[in-house]
Amino acid sequence: MSTEPTARVSHPRQRLLETAAELFYSEGIQAVGVDRLIATAAVTKATFYRHFRGKDELVLAYLRVRDEEIRARTARAAAAAKEPRTVVELMVGGLTEEVCGPGFRGCPFINAAAEYPDAEHPVRRLIAEHRAWFRGALADLAAACGHPAPDEAAAALVLLRDGALSGGYLDGGDTVRTHLSATAQALLRPN
């Protein structure tokens, strides 16, 4: 199974991706079968298999789209801010908005990882790549903030984000709104 993105995008392929994003996120990946995806996206089985060799390939495409969205949001935050701490504040603000938004059900990557326990499965490898990129981006920000151990700060920030995503789903957005920004800023202090 390839983890390379498919270059060609078509309307049926886009409908399948949008349907997968909605159903996988709201109900879980394993709970949604290919026949339901096909029916909900209003495509034929032949169309589904023309774009994706199987459900796992659609799962990979769905997670790639989420990865690209997060990378783009991070790039926009970096472009909009002059100071690295402001980038962190913008990222935390975006995360808070997501967690407090309607229909929030946690992190799509953590959710998918729970459904694919084999660390060598292509879905888990894609999740690991996403997390490594995110950790690296945070290490760069921590270094720019003058933190003496940027890799350690980044690891702590990833754990904070994971906790915020899980806690936001389980405890509600007010918990995240109250504690996330102050904790992230405290982690970045170069003590």
XYZ file of N, CA and C in Angstrom:
573
model
N 0.843 -1.166 0.000
C 0.000 0.000 0.000
C 0.894 1.236 0.000
N 0.636 2.148 -0.874
C 1.436 3.362 -1.017
C 1.001 4.412 -0.003
N 1.962 5.191 0.495
C 1.617 6.324 1.353
C 1.828 7.635 0.615
N 2.072 7.575 -0.696
C 2.251 8.774 -1.512
C 0.890 9.332 -1.893
N 0.716 10.655 -1.862
C -0.565 11.237 -2.240
C -0.869 11.031 -3.718
N -2.146 10.886 -4.026
C -2.581 10.758 -5.401
C -2.634 12.149 -6.014
N -2.060 12.309 -7.193
C -1.941 13.625 -7.818
C -3.284 14.130 -8.353
N -4.101 13.246 -8.946
C -5.327 13.654 -9.601
C -6.478 13.758 -8.597
N -7.213 14.864 -8.656
C -8.364 15.049 -7.788
C -9.587 15.198 -8.670
N -10.652 14.477 -8.346
C -11.898 14.597 -9.107
C -13.033 14.870 -8.132
N -14.157 15.247 -8.655
C -15.311 15.509 -7.793
C -15.734 14.264 -7.023
N -15.857 13.084 -7.652
C -16.207 11.891 -6.869
C -15.160 11.571 -5.802
N -13.896 11.743 -6.143
C -12.836 11.499 -5.157
C -12.973 12.472 -3.997
N -13.253 13.728 -4.301
C -13.428 14.731 -3.262
C -14.638 14.401 -2.393
N -15.730 13.962 -3.008
C -16.915 13.576 -2.228
C -16.595 12.406 -1.306
N -15.822 11.463 -1.802
C -15.425 10.325 -0.961
C -14.576 10.792 0.220
N -13.639 11.693 -0.040
C -12.809 12.217 1.047
C -13.634 12.995 2.068
N -14.542 13.826 1.592
C -15.387 14.600 2.501
C -16.303 13.691 3.309
N -16.860 12.689 2.652
C -17.716 11.725 3.344
C -16.922 10.955 4.381
N -15.734 10.504 3.994
C -14.880 9.771 4.929
C -14.528 10.646 6.124
N -14.167 11.903 5.870
C -13.805 12.798 6.967
C -14.961 12.941 7.951
N -16.145 13.127 7.432
C -17.315 13.302 8.300
C -17.632 12.025 9.074
N -17.715 10.903 8.363
C -18.122 9.659 9.016
C -17.024 9.073 9.896
N -15.791 9.061 9.424
C -14.702 8.515 10.234
C -14.557 9.306 11.520
N -14.667 10.624 11.427
C -14.488 11.461 12.608
C -15.661 11.322 13.573
N -16.873 11.297 13.056
C -18.035 11.274 13.944
C -18.369 9.893 14.482
N -18.032 8.825 13.726
C -18.455 7.487 14.135
C -17.304 6.512 14.367
N -16.135 6.829 13.844
C -15.003 5.912 13.957
C -14.736 5.225 12.637
N -13.483 4.936 12.382
C -13.075 4.373 11.099
C -13.607 2.965 10.909
N -13.419 2.116 11.897
C -13.832 0.720 11.747
C -15.348 0.570 11.732
N -16.072 1.529 12.282
C -17.532 1.461 12.337
C -18.189 1.770 10.997
N -17.428 2.346 10.072
C -17.991 2.775 8.786
C -17.452 1.870 7.680
N -18.350 1.170 7.015
C -17.950 0.269 5.938
C -17.871 0.962 4.588
N -17.211 0.296 3.658
C -17.050 0.835 2.303
C -18.409 1.045 1.633
N -19.331 0.113 1.807
C -20.646 0.269 1.175
C -21.354 1.528 1.656
N -21.236 1.833 2.925
C -21.860 3.053 3.450
C -21.172 4.296 2.898
N -19.843 4.273 2.822
C -19.107 5.398 2.237
C -19.551 5.646 0.799
N -19.660 4.579 0.042
C -20.065 4.667 -1.364
C -21.470 5.252 -1.481
N -22.395 4.742 -0.666
C -23.777 5.225 -0.726
C -23.880 6.687 -0.296
N -23.206 7.033 0.779
C -23.294 8.402 1.294
C -22.632 9.397 0.346
N -21.539 8.995 -0.285
C -20.854 9.879 -1.236
C -21.533 9.896 -2.600
N -22.513 9.030 -2.791
C -23.255 8.932 -4.053
C -22.329 8.648 -5.234
N -21.485 7.615 -5.057
C -20.622 7.144 -6.135
C -20.853 5.648 -6.300
N -20.348 5.115 -7.380
C -20.459 3.682 -7.594
C -19.264 2.977 -6.953
N -19.407 1.680 -6.790
C -18.308 0.885 -6.252
C -17.098 0.969 -7.175
N -17.345 0.958 -8.479
C -16.243 1.071 -9.449
C -15.516 2.402 -9.289
N -16.271 3.461 -9.045
C -15.656 4.780 -8.838
C -14.810 4.775 -7.582
N -15.327 4.188 -6.509
C -14.548 4.108 -5.271
C -13.203 3.427 -5.541
N -13.258 2.264 -6.176
C -12.025 1.493 -6.398
C -11.135 2.087 -7.491
N -11.676 2.959 -8.314
C -10.840 3.672 -9.277
C -9.950 4.687 -8.536
N -10.451 5.243 -7.443
C -9.713 6.258 -6.693
C -8.930 5.698 -5.510
N -9.417 4.610 -4.924
C -8.780 4.032 -3.743
C -8.782 2.515 -3.871
N -7.637 1.902 -3.618
C -7.547 0.436 -3.721
C -8.327 -0.268 -2.631
N -8.649 0.454 -1.590
C -9.414 -0.118 -0.482
C -9.628 0.937 0.582
N -10.282 0.529 1.641
C -10.627 1.458 2.708
C -9.385 2.054 3.376
N -8.356 1.235 3.586
C -7.144 1.764 4.227
C -6.512 2.885 3.414
N -6.570 2.773 2.104
C -6.022 3.852 1.271
C -6.855 5.134 1.431
N -8.162 4.992 1.585
C -9.016 6.152 1.850
C -8.699 6.734 3.224
N -8.462 5.889 4.212
C -8.090 6.367 5.547
C -6.798 7.179 5.458
N -5.823 6.679 4.715
C -4.563 7.410 4.539
C -4.804 8.769 3.885
N -5.634 8.802 2.867
C -5.929 10.068 2.184
C -6.630 11.042 3.131
N -7.573 10.538 3.918
C -8.280 11.360 4.899
C -7.297 11.963 5.894
N -6.374 11.165 6.415
C -5.401 11.669 7.390
C -4.396 12.620 6.743
N -4.043 12.379 5.482
C -3.151 13.314 4.782
C -3.797 14.695 4.668
N -5.082 14.724 4.365
C -5.791 15.999 4.267
C -5.742 16.710 5.613
N -5.995 15.985 6.702
C -5.930 16.599 8.036
C -4.525 17.106 8.333
N -3.513 16.320 7.961
C -2.124 16.725 8.157
C -1.838 18.020 7.394
N -2.264 18.086 6.143
C -2.039 19.282 5.332
C -2.740 20.498 5.927
N -3.953 20.304 6.470
C -4.680 21.409 7.096
C -3.911 21.946 8.300
N -3.386 21.057 9.115
C -2.645 21.476 10.316
C -1.347 22.163 9.923
N -0.654 21.634 8.934
C 0.578 22.278 8.473
C 0.286 23.676 7.918
N -0.799 23.801 7.184
C -1.166 25.101 6.611
C -1.538 26.093 7.718
N -2.292 25.648 8.726
C -2.638 26.527 9.855
C -1.385 26.985 10.587
N -0.439 26.062 10.759
C 0.813 26.400 11.442
C 1.596 27.422 10.622
N 1.649 27.229 9.316
C 2.354 28.175 8.445
C 1.678 29.548 8.471
N 0.355 29.573 8.475
C -0.363 30.854 8.541
C -0.074 31.569 9.864
N -0.031 30.815 10.955
C 0.278 31.420 12.258
C 1.682 32.003 12.240
N 2.632 31.275 11.670
C 4.016 31.763 11.605
C 4.110 33.014 10.735
N 3.356 33.042 9.648
C 3.396 34.204 8.751
C 2.713 35.422 9.370
N 1.732 35.192 10.229
C 0.971 36.296 10.810
C 1.646 36.913 12.026
N 2.616 36.227 12.590
C 3.220 36.696 13.837
C 4.668 37.120 13.627
N 5.087 38.098 14.437
C 6.472 38.555 14.356
C 7.347 37.873 15.392
N 6.745 37.430 16.477
C 7.483 36.811 17.572
C 7.083 35.338 17.703
N 8.027 34.462 18.042
C 7.697 33.039 18.190
C 6.634 32.779 19.259
N 6.634 33.555 20.339
C 5.609 33.367 21.372
C 4.217 33.680 20.813
N 4.148 34.629 19.902
C 2.865 34.957 19.280
C 2.392 33.801 18.403
N 3.327 33.134 17.726
C 2.965 31.951 16.922
C 2.346 30.902 17.837
N 2.977 30.671 18.978
C 2.443 29.693 19.935
C 1.049 30.125 20.393
N 0.885 31.393 20.701
C -0.432 31.897 21.125
C -1.480 31.678 20.036
N -1.120 31.920 18.782
C -2.059 31.700 17.680
C -2.401 30.220 17.529
N -1.383 29.362 17.670
C -1.621 27.916 17.580
C -2.527 27.451 18.719
N -2.257 27.928 19.922
C -3.073 27.560 21.074
C -4.496 28.084 20.885
N -4.634 29.307 20.379
C -5.959 29.857 20.109
C -6.727 29.026 19.103
N -6.035 28.595 18.042
C -6.682 27.741 17.048
C -7.107 26.407 17.625
N -6.256 25.838 18.459
C -6.587 24.571 19.111
C -7.784 24.743 20.039
N -7.803 25.832 20.772
C -8.923 26.103 21.680
C -10.221 26.242 20.897
N -10.179 26.953 19.777
C -11.378 27.087 18.934
C -11.863 25.725 18.453
N -10.918 24.881 18.023
C -11.278 23.544 17.536
C -11.935 22.727 18.638
N -11.306 22.712 19.804
C -11.801 21.913 20.927
C -13.168 22.401 21.393
N -13.411 23.690 21.291
C -14.674 24.268 21.748
C -15.738 24.283 20.655
N -15.382 23.813 19.468
C -16.316 23.842 18.345
C -17.349 22.732 18.397
N -18.428 22.914 17.655
C -19.487 21.890 17.626
C -18.987 20.607 16.958
N -19.419 19.487 17.489
C -19.077 18.194 16.902
C -17.669 17.715 17.195
N -16.964 18.388 18.101
C -15.590 17.990 18.401
C -15.570 16.609 19.054
N -14.712 15.721 18.508
C -14.603 14.354 19.025
C -13.152 13.945 19.240
N -12.301 14.873 19.572
C -10.914 14.523 19.839
C -10.048 14.648 18.597
N -8.822 14.215 18.740
C -7.836 14.297 17.664
C -8.061 13.179 16.654
N -8.186 13.505 15.370
C -8.392 12.446 14.380
C -7.211 11.484 14.299
N -6.007 11.954 14.611
C -4.831 11.091 14.559
C -4.810 10.130 15.748
N -5.123 10.642 16.929
C -5.195 9.769 18.105
C -6.334 8.774 17.936
N -7.473 9.251 17.434
C -8.609 8.359 17.197
C -8.231 7.240 16.220
N -7.558 7.601 15.144
C -7.162 6.593 14.146
C -6.134 5.628 14.730
N -5.194 6.144 15.513
C -4.175 5.280 16.117
C -4.821 4.236 17.016
N -5.886 4.607 17.712
C -6.580 3.655 18.581
C -7.216 2.527 17.778
N -7.547 2.812 16.521
C -8.191 1.800 15.678
C -7.199 0.985 14.853
N -5.945 1.391 14.843
C -4.887 0.681 14.120
C -3.743 0.407 15.100
N -3.840 -0.651 15.884
C -2.846 -0.898 16.934
C -1.453 -1.294 16.431
N -1.337 -1.793 15.204
C -0.041 -2.214 14.667
C 0.783 -0.988 14.282
N 1.868 -0.756 15.006
C 2.717 0.426 14.764
C 3.339 0.426 13.373
N 3.390 -0.720 12.702
C 3.969 -0.799 11.363
C 2.935 -0.631 10.248
N 1.686 -0.544 10.599
C 0.644 -0.351 9.589
C 0.859 1.018 8.936
N 0.597 1.170 7.645
C 0.775 2.466 6.966
C 0.024 3.622 7.631
N -1.134 3.358 8.196
C -1.873 4.425 8.881
C -1.073 4.900 10.088
N -0.543 3.974 10.870
C 0.244 4.357 12.051
C 1.547 5.037 11.648
N 2.150 4.597 10.536
C 3.374 5.260 10.082
C 3.075 6.712 9.677
N 1.950 6.935 9.021
C 1.558 8.296 8.647
C 1.325 9.147 9.898
N 0.688 8.575 10.892
C 0.458 9.292 12.147
C 1.800 9.633 12.795
N 2.728 8.688 12.797
C 4.056 8.939 13.373
C 4.777 10.060 12.625
N 4.659 10.085 11.296
C 5.277 11.150 10.498
C 4.672 12.511 10.859
N 3.354 12.540 10.998
C 2.679 13.789 11.361
C 3.168 14.271 12.724
N 3.223 13.371 13.680
C 3.638 13.755 15.033
C 5.098 14.186 15.059
N 5.943 13.533 14.291
C 7.359 13.929 14.239
C 7.490 15.338 13.648
N 6.748 15.613 12.576
C 6.774 16.969 12.004
C 6.310 17.983 13.042
N 5.186 17.692 13.711
C 4.625 18.635 14.671
C 5.598 18.875 15.827
N 6.192 17.807 16.319
C 7.170 17.942 17.397
C 8.354 18.793 16.940
N 8.808 18.586 15.711
C 9.907 19.385 15.160
C 9.543 20.859 15.030
N 8.328 21.131 14.574
C 7.875 22.524 14.452
C 7.837 23.195 15.818
N 7.389 22.463 16.811
C 7.343 23.023 18.166
C 8.747 23.195 18.745
N 9.661 22.285 18.433
C 11.053 22.435 18.896
C 11.672 23.689 18.290
N 11.397 23.938 17.019
C 11.902 25.158 16.382
C 11.353 26.409 17.078
N 10.060 26.385 17.411
C 9.459 27.516 18.116
C 10.057 27.680 19.511
N 10.248 26.568 20.209
C 10.833 26.636 21.554
C 12.247 27.209 21.492
N 13.013 26.781 20.502
C 14.372 27.317 20.335
C 14.317 28.816 20.044
N 13.387 29.229 19.191
C 13.254 30.648 18.860
C 12.807 31.469 20.071
N 12.119 30.824 21.016
C 11.714 31.501 22.255
C 12.845 31.528 23.276
N 13.974 30.901 22.948
C 15.117 30.896 23.846
C 15.118 29.778 24.870
N 14.312 28.763 24.664
C 14.274 27.658 25.617
C 15.585 26.876 25.550
N 16.191 26.547 26.697
C 17.482 25.854 26.684
C 17.408 24.395 26.231
N 16.234 23.790 26.275
C 16.056 22.393 25.857
C 14.827 22.316 24.946
N 14.958 22.793 23.706
C 13.778 22.895 22.837
C 13.129 21.549 22.520
N 13.917 20.479 22.406
C 13.312 19.173 22.113
C 12.452 18.693 23.278
N 12.932 18.921 24.503
C 12.153 18.544 25.679
C 10.900 19.405 25.791
N 11.030 20.689 25.521
C 9.866 21.577 25.552
C 8.845 21.141 24.504
N 9.317 20.769 23.325
C 8.415 20.327 22.257
C 7.688 19.049 22.654
N 8.414 18.105 23.248
C 7.780 16.861 23.690
C 6.686 17.162 24.715
N 6.974 18.086 25.636
C 5.971 18.458 26.635
C 4.777 19.159 25.985
N 5.032 20.007 24.985
C 3.941 20.698 24.294
C 3.065 19.726 23.510
N 3.675 18.704 22.910
C 2.879 17.688 22.202
C 1.984 16.953 23.195
N 2.542 16.593 24.350
C 1.726 15.939 25.378
C 0.612 16.863 25.861
N 0.912 18.144 25.991
C -0.095 19.121 26.397
C -1.210 19.184 25.358
N -0.818 19.225 24.083
C -1.809 19.252 23.000
C -2.663 17.993 23.023
N -2.012 16.822 23.159
C -2.755 15.563 23.216
C -3.758 15.583 24.368
N -3.294 16.057 25.517
C -4.182 16.135 26.666
C -5.324 17.108 26.446
N -5.033 18.238 25.802
C -6.077 19.226 25.524
C -7.118 18.653 24.571
N -6.667 17.910 23.572
C -7.605 17.324 22.617
C -8.475 16.260 23.277
N -7.871 15.440 24.113
C -8.654 14.416 24.823
C -9.524 15.050 25.897
N -8.934 15.950 26.673
C -9.689 16.603 27.736
C -10.816 17.467 27.207
N -10.581 18.107 26.070
C -11.637 18.919 25.477
C -12.836 18.084 25.092
N -12.578 16.882 24.622
C -13.675 15.984 24.248
C -14.358 15.417 25.489
N -13.561 15.019 26.473
C -14.120 14.369 27.652
C -14.667 15.348 28.685
N -13.975 16.473 28.878
C -14.330 17.406 29.946
C -14.988 18.683 29.446
N -14.919 18.936 28.158
C -15.507 20.147 27.600
C -14.460 21.211 27.338
N -14.793 22.109 26.454
C -13.867 23.135 26.004
C -13.468 24.141 27.061
N -14.300 24.349 28.086
C -13.956 25.342 29.112
C -12.671 24.978 29.841
N -12.445 23.697 30.067
C -11.209 23.250 30.716
C -10.008 23.646 29.878
N -10.090 23.407 28.583
C -8.999 23.760 27.678
C -8.828 25.266 27.643
N -9.914 25.974 27.495
C -9.864 27.435 27.399
C -9.199 28.030 28.643
N -9.471 27.467 29.794
C -8.948 27.995 31.051
C -7.453 27.738 31.228
N -6.961 26.576 30.828
C -5.612 26.179 31.215
C -4.576 26.074 30.092
N -4.987 25.913 28.877
C -4.045 25.590 27.810
C -3.018 26.695 27.554
N -3.451 27.909 27.360
C -2.525 28.981 26.995
C -1.495 29.229 28.095
N -1.949 29.318 29.333
C -1.017 29.575 30.438
C -0.003 28.446 30.577
N -0.444 27.227 30.416
C 0.471 26.082 30.540
C 1.474 26.065 29.398
N 1.039 26.336 28.176
C 1.951 26.366 27.031
C 2.985 27.464 27.218
N 2.576 28.635 27.645
C 3.533 29.733 27.855
C 4.522 29.402 28.970
N 4.034 28.755 30.024
C 4.926 28.357 31.126
C 5.966 27.346 30.649
N 5.574 26.447 29.792
C 6.511 25.449 29.262
C 7.616 26.081 28.415
N 7.304 27.213 27.804
C 8.275 27.847 26.915
C 9.202 28.848 27.611
N 8.975 29.079 28.882
C 9.869 29.995 29.607
C 11.277 29.395 29.643
N 12.283 30.183 29.296
C 13.647 29.653 29.239
C 14.340 29.597 30.604
N 13.660 29.134 31.642
C 14.252 29.087 32.995
C 15.473 28.218 32.992
